[in-house]
JSON list of C-alpha atoms in Angstrom, two decimals:
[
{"chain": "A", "resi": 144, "resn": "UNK", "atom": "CA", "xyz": [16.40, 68.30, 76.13]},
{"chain": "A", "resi": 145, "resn": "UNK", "atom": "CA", "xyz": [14.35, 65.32, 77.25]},
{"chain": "A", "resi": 146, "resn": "UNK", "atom": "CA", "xyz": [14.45, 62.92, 79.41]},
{"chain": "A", "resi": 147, "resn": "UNK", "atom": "CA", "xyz": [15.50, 59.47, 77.61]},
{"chain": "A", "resi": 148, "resn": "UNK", "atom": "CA", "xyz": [13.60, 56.76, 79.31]},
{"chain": "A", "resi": 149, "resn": "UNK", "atom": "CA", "xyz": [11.10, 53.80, 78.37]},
{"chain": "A", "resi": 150, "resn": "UNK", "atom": "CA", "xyz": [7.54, 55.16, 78.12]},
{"chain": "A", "resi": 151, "resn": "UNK", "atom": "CA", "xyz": [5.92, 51.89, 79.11]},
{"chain": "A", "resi": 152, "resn": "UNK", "atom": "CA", "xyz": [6.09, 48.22, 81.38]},
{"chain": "A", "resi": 153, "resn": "UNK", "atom": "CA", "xyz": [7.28, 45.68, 80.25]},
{"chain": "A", "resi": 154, "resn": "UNK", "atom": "CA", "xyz": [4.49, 43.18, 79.23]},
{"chain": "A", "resi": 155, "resn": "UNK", "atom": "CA", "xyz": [6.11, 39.67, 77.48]},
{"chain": "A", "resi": 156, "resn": "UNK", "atom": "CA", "xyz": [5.19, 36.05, 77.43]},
{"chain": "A", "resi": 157, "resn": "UNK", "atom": "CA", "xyz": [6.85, 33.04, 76.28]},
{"chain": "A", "resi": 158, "resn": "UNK", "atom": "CA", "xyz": [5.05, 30.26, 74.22]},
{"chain": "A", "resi": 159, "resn": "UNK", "atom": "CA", "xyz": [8.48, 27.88, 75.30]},
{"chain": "A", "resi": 160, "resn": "UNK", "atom": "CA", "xyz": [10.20, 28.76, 78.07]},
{"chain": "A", "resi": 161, "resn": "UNK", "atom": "CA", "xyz": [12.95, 26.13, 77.41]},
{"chain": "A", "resi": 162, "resn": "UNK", "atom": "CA", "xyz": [13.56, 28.61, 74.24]},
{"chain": "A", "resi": 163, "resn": "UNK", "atom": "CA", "xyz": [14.59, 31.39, 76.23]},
{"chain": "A", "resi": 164, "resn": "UNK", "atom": "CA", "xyz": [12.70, 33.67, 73.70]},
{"chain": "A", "resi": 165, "resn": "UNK", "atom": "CA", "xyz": [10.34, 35.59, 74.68]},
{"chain": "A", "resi": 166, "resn": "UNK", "atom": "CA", "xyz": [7.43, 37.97, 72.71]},
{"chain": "A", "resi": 167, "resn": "UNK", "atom": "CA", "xyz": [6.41, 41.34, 73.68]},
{"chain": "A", "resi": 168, "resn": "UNK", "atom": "CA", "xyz": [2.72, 41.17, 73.87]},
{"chain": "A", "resi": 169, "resn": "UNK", "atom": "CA", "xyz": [2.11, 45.01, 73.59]},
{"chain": "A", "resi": 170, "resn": "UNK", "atom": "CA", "xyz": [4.40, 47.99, 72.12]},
{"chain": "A", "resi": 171, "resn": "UNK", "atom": "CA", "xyz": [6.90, 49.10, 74.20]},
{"chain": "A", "resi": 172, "resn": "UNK", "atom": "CA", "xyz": [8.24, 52.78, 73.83]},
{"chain": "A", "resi": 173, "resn": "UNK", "atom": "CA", "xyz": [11.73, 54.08, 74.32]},
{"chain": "A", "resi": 174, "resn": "UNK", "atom": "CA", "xyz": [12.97, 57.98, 74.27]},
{"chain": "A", "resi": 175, "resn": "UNK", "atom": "CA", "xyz": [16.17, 58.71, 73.95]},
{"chain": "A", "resi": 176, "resn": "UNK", "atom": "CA", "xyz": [17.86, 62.15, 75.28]},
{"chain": "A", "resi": 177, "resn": "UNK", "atom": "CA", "xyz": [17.48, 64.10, 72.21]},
{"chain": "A", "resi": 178, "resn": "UNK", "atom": "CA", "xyz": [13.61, 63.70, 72.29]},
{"chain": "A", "resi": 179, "resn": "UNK", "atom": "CA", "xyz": [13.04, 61.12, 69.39]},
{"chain": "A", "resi": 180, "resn": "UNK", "atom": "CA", "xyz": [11.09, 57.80, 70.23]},
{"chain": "A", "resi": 181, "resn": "UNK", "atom": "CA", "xyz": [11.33, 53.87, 69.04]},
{"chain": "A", "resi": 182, "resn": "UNK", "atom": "CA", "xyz": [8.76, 51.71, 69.26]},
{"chain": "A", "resi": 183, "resn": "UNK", "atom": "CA", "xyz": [9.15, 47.89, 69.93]},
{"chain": "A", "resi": 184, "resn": "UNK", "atom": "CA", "xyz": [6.14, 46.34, 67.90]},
{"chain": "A", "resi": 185, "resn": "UNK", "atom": "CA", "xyz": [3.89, 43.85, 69.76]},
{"chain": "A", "resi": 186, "resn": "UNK", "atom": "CA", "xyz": [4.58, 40.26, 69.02]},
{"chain": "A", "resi": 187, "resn": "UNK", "atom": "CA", "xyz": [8.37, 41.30, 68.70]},
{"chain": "A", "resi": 188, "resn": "UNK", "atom": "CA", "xyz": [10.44, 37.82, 69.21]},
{"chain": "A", "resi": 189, "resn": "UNK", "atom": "CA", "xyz": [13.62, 37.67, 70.89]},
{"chain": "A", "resi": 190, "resn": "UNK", "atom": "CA", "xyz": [16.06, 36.57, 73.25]},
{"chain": "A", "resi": 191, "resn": "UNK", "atom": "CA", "xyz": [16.54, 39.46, 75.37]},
{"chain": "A", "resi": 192, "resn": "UNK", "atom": "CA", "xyz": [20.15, 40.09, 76.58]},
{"chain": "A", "resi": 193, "resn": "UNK", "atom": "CA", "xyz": [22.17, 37.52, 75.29]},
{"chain": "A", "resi": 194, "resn": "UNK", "atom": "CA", "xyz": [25.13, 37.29, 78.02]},
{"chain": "A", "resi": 195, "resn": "UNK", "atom": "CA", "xyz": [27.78, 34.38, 77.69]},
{"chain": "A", "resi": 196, "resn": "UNK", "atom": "CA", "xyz": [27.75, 32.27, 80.79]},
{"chain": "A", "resi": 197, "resn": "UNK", "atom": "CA", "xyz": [31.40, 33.60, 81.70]},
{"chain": "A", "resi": 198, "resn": "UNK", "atom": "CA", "xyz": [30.09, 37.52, 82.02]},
{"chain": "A", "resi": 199, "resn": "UNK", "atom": "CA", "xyz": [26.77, 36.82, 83.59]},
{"chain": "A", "resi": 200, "resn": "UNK", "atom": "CA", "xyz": [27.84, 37.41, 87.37]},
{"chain": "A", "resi": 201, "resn": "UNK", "atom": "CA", "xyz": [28.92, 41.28, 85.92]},
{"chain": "A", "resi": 202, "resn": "UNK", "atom": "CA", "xyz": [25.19, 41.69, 84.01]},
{"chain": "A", "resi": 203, "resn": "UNK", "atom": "CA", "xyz": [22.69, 43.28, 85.66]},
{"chain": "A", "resi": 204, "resn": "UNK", "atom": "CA", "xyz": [19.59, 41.53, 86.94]},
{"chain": "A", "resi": 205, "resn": "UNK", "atom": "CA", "xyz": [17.09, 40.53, 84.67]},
{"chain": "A", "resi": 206, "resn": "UNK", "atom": "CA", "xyz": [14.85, 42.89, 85.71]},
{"chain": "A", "resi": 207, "resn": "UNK", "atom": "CA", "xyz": [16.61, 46.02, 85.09]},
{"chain": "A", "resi": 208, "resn": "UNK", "atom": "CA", "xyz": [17.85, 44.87, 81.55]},
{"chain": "A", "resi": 209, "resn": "UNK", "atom": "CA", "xyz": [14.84, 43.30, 80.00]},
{"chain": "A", "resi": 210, "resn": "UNK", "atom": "CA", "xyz": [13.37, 46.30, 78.09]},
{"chain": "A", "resi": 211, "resn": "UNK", "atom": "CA", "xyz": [17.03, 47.22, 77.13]},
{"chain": "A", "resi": 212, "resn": "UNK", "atom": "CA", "xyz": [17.77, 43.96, 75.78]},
{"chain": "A", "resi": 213, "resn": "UNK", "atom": "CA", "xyz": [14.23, 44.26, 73.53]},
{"chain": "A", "resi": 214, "resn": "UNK", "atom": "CA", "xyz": [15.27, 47.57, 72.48]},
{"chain": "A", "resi": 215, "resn": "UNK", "atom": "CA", "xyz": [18.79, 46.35, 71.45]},
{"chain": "A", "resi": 216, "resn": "UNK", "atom": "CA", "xyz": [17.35, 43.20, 69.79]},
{"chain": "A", "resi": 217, "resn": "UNK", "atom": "CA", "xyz": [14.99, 45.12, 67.87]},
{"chain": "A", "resi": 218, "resn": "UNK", "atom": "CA", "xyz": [17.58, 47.59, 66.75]},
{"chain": "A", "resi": 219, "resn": "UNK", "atom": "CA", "xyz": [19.87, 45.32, 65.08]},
{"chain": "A", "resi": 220, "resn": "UNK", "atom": "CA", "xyz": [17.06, 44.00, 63.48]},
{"chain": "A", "resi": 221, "resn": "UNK", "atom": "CA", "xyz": [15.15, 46.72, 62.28]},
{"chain": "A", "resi": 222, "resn": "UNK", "atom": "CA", "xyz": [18.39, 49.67, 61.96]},
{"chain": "A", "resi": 223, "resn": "UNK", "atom": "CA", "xyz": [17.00, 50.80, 58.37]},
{"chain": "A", "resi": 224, "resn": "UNK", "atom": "CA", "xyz": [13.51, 51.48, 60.18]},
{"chain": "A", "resi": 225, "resn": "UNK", "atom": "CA", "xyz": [15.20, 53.35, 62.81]},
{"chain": "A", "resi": 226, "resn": "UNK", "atom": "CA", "xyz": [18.11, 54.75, 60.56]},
{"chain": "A", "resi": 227, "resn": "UNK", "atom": "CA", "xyz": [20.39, 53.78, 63.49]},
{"chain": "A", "resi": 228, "resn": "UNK", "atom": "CA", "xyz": [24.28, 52.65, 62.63]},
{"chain": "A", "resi": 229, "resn": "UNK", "atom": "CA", "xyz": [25.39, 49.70, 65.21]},
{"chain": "A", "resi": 230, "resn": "UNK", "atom": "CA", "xyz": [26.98, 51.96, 67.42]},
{"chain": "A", "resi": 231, "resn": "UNK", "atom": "CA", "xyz": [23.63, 54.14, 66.95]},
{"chain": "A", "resi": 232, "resn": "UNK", "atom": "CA", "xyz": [22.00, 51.00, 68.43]},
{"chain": "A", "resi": 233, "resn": "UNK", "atom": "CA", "xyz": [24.25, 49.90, 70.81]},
{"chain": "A", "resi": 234, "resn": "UNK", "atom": "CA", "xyz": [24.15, 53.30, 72.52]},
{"chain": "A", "resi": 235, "resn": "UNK", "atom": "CA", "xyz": [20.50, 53.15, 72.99]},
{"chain": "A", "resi": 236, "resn": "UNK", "atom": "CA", "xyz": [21.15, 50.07, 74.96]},
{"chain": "A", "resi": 237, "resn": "UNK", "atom": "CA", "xyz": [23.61, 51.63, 77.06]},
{"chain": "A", "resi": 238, "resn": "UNK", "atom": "CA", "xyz": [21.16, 54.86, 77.81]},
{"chain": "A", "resi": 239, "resn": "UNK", "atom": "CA", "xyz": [18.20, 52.20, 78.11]},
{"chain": "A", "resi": 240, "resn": "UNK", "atom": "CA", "xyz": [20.28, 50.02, 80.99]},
{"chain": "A", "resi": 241, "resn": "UNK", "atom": "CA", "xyz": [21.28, 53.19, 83.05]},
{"chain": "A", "resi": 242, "resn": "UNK", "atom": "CA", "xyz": [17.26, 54.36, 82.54]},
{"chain": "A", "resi": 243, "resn": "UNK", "atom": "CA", "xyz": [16.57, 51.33, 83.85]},
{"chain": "A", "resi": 244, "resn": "UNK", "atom": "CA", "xyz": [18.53, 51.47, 87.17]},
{"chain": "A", "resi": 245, "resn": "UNK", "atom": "CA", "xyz": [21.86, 50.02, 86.29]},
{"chain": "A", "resi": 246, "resn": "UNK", "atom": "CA", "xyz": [25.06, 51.62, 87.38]},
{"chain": "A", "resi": 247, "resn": "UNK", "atom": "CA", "xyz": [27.01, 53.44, 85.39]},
{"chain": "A", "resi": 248, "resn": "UNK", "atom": "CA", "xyz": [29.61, 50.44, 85.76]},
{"chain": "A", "resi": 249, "resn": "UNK", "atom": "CA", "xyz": [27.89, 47.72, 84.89]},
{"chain": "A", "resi": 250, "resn": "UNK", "atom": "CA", "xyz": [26.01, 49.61, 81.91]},
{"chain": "A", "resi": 251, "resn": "UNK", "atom": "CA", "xyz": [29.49, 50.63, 81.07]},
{"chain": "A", "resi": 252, "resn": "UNK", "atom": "CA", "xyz": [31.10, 46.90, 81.21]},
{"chain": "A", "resi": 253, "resn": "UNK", "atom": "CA", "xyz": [27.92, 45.41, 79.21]},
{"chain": "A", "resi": 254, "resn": "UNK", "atom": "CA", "xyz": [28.31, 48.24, 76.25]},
{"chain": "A", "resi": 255, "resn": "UNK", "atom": "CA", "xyz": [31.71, 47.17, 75.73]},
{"chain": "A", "resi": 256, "resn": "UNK", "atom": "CA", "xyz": [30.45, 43.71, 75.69]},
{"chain": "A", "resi": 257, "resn": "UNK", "atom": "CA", "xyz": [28.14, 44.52, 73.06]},
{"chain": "A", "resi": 258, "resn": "UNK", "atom": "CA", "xyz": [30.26, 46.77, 70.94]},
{"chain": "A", "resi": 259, "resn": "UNK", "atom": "CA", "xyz": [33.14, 43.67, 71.56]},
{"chain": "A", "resi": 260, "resn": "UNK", "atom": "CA", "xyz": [30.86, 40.64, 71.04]},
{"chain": "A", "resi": 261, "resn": "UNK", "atom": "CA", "xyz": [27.75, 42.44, 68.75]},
{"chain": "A", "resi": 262, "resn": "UNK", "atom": "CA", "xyz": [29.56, 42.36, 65.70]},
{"chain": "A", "resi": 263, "resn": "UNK", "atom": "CA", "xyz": [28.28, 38.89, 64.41]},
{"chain": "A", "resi": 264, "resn": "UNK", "atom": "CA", "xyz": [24.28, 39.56, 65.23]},
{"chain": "A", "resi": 265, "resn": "UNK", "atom": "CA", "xyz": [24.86, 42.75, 63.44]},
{"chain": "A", "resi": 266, "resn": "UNK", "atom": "CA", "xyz": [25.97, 41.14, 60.49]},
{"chain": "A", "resi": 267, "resn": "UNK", "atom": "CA", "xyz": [23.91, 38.16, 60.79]},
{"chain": "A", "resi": 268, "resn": "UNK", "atom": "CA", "xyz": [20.78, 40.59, 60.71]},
{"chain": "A", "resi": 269, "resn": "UNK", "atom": "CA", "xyz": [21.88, 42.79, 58.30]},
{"chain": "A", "resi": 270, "resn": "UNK", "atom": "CA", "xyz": [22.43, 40.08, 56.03]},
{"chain": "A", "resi": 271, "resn": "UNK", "atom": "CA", "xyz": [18.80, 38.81, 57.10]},
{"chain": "A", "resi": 272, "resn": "UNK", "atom": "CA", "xyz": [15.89, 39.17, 54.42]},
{"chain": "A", "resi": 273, "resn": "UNK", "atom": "CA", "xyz": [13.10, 41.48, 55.60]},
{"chain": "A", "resi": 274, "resn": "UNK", "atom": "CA", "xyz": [10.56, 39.22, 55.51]},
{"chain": "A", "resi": 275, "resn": "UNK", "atom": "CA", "xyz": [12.48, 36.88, 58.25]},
{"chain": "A", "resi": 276, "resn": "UNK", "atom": "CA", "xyz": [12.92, 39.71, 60.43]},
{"chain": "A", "resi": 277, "resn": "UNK", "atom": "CA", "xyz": [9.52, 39.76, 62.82]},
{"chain": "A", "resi": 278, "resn": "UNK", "atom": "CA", "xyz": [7.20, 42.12, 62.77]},
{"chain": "A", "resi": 279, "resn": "UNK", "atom": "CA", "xyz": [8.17, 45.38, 61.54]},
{"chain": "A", "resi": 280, "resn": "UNK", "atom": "CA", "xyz": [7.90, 48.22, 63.89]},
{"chain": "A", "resi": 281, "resn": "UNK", "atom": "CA", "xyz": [6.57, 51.14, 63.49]},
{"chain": "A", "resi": 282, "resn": "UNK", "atom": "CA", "xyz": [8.57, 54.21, 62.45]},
{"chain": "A", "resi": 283, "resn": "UNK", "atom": "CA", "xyz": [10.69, 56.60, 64.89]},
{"chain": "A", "resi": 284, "resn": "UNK", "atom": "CA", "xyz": [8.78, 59.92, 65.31]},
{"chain": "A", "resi": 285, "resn": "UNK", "atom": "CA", "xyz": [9.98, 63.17, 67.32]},
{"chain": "A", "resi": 286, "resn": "UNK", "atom": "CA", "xyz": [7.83, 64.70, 69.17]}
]
């Protein structure tokens, strides 16, 4: 079984900062445990983890929930690509935070945060037409 794990930096600028979105300048990799990869598509928009201001002191720092956040983001998006169900997707970002360093706690506390609060961004993008999406990523492969 492989290790799940993102396969590259993070590498994103902002064009407004006082959007709080921010685009990935480069593709951004992510394996989960059972082997198979998703790719983040360069020039993907987004807002990275959206935390309401009341469960921000129990997030993790920015740093170590970036990439999950872009991985989450482009999952709700893009779950037909991926073939992912919401909980599917919402997994990832759980496996992506503790990849990333969080503890088992906090990734815990901000799953049930996005299984709890998610539901309207899931419906908001499934609901979405494609061409409003972004930019399509590529598809999943396993190695």
């Amino acid at each position: 079984m492989a290790t799940n794990g993102f396969l590259d930096p993070l590498d994103i600028r902002s064009d407004d900062p006082s959007k709080k979105i921010v685009i990935l300048n480069r593709d951004l990799r992510y394996r989960d445990a059972h082997g198979t990869i998703y790719t983040i598509p360069a020039e993907f928009r987004c807002d990275l983890a959206s935390v309401p201001w009341w469960l921000r002191s129990l997030a993790p720092p920015w740093h170590q929930s970036a990439r999950a956040g872009l991985l989450h983001d482009c999952g709700y998006r893009w779950f037909e690509v991926w073939q992912c169900s919401r909980k599917k997707v919402d997994s990832l970002f759980s496996g992506a935070l503790r990849s990333d360093g969080v503890g088992r706690v906090r990734a815990g506390l901000m799953m049930m945060s996005v299984r709890v609060f998610g539901k309207k961004a899931w419906k908001k993008w499934r609901n979405m037409p494609e061409n409003l999406k972004g930019v399509r990523p590529v598809d999943i492969f396993t190695p």
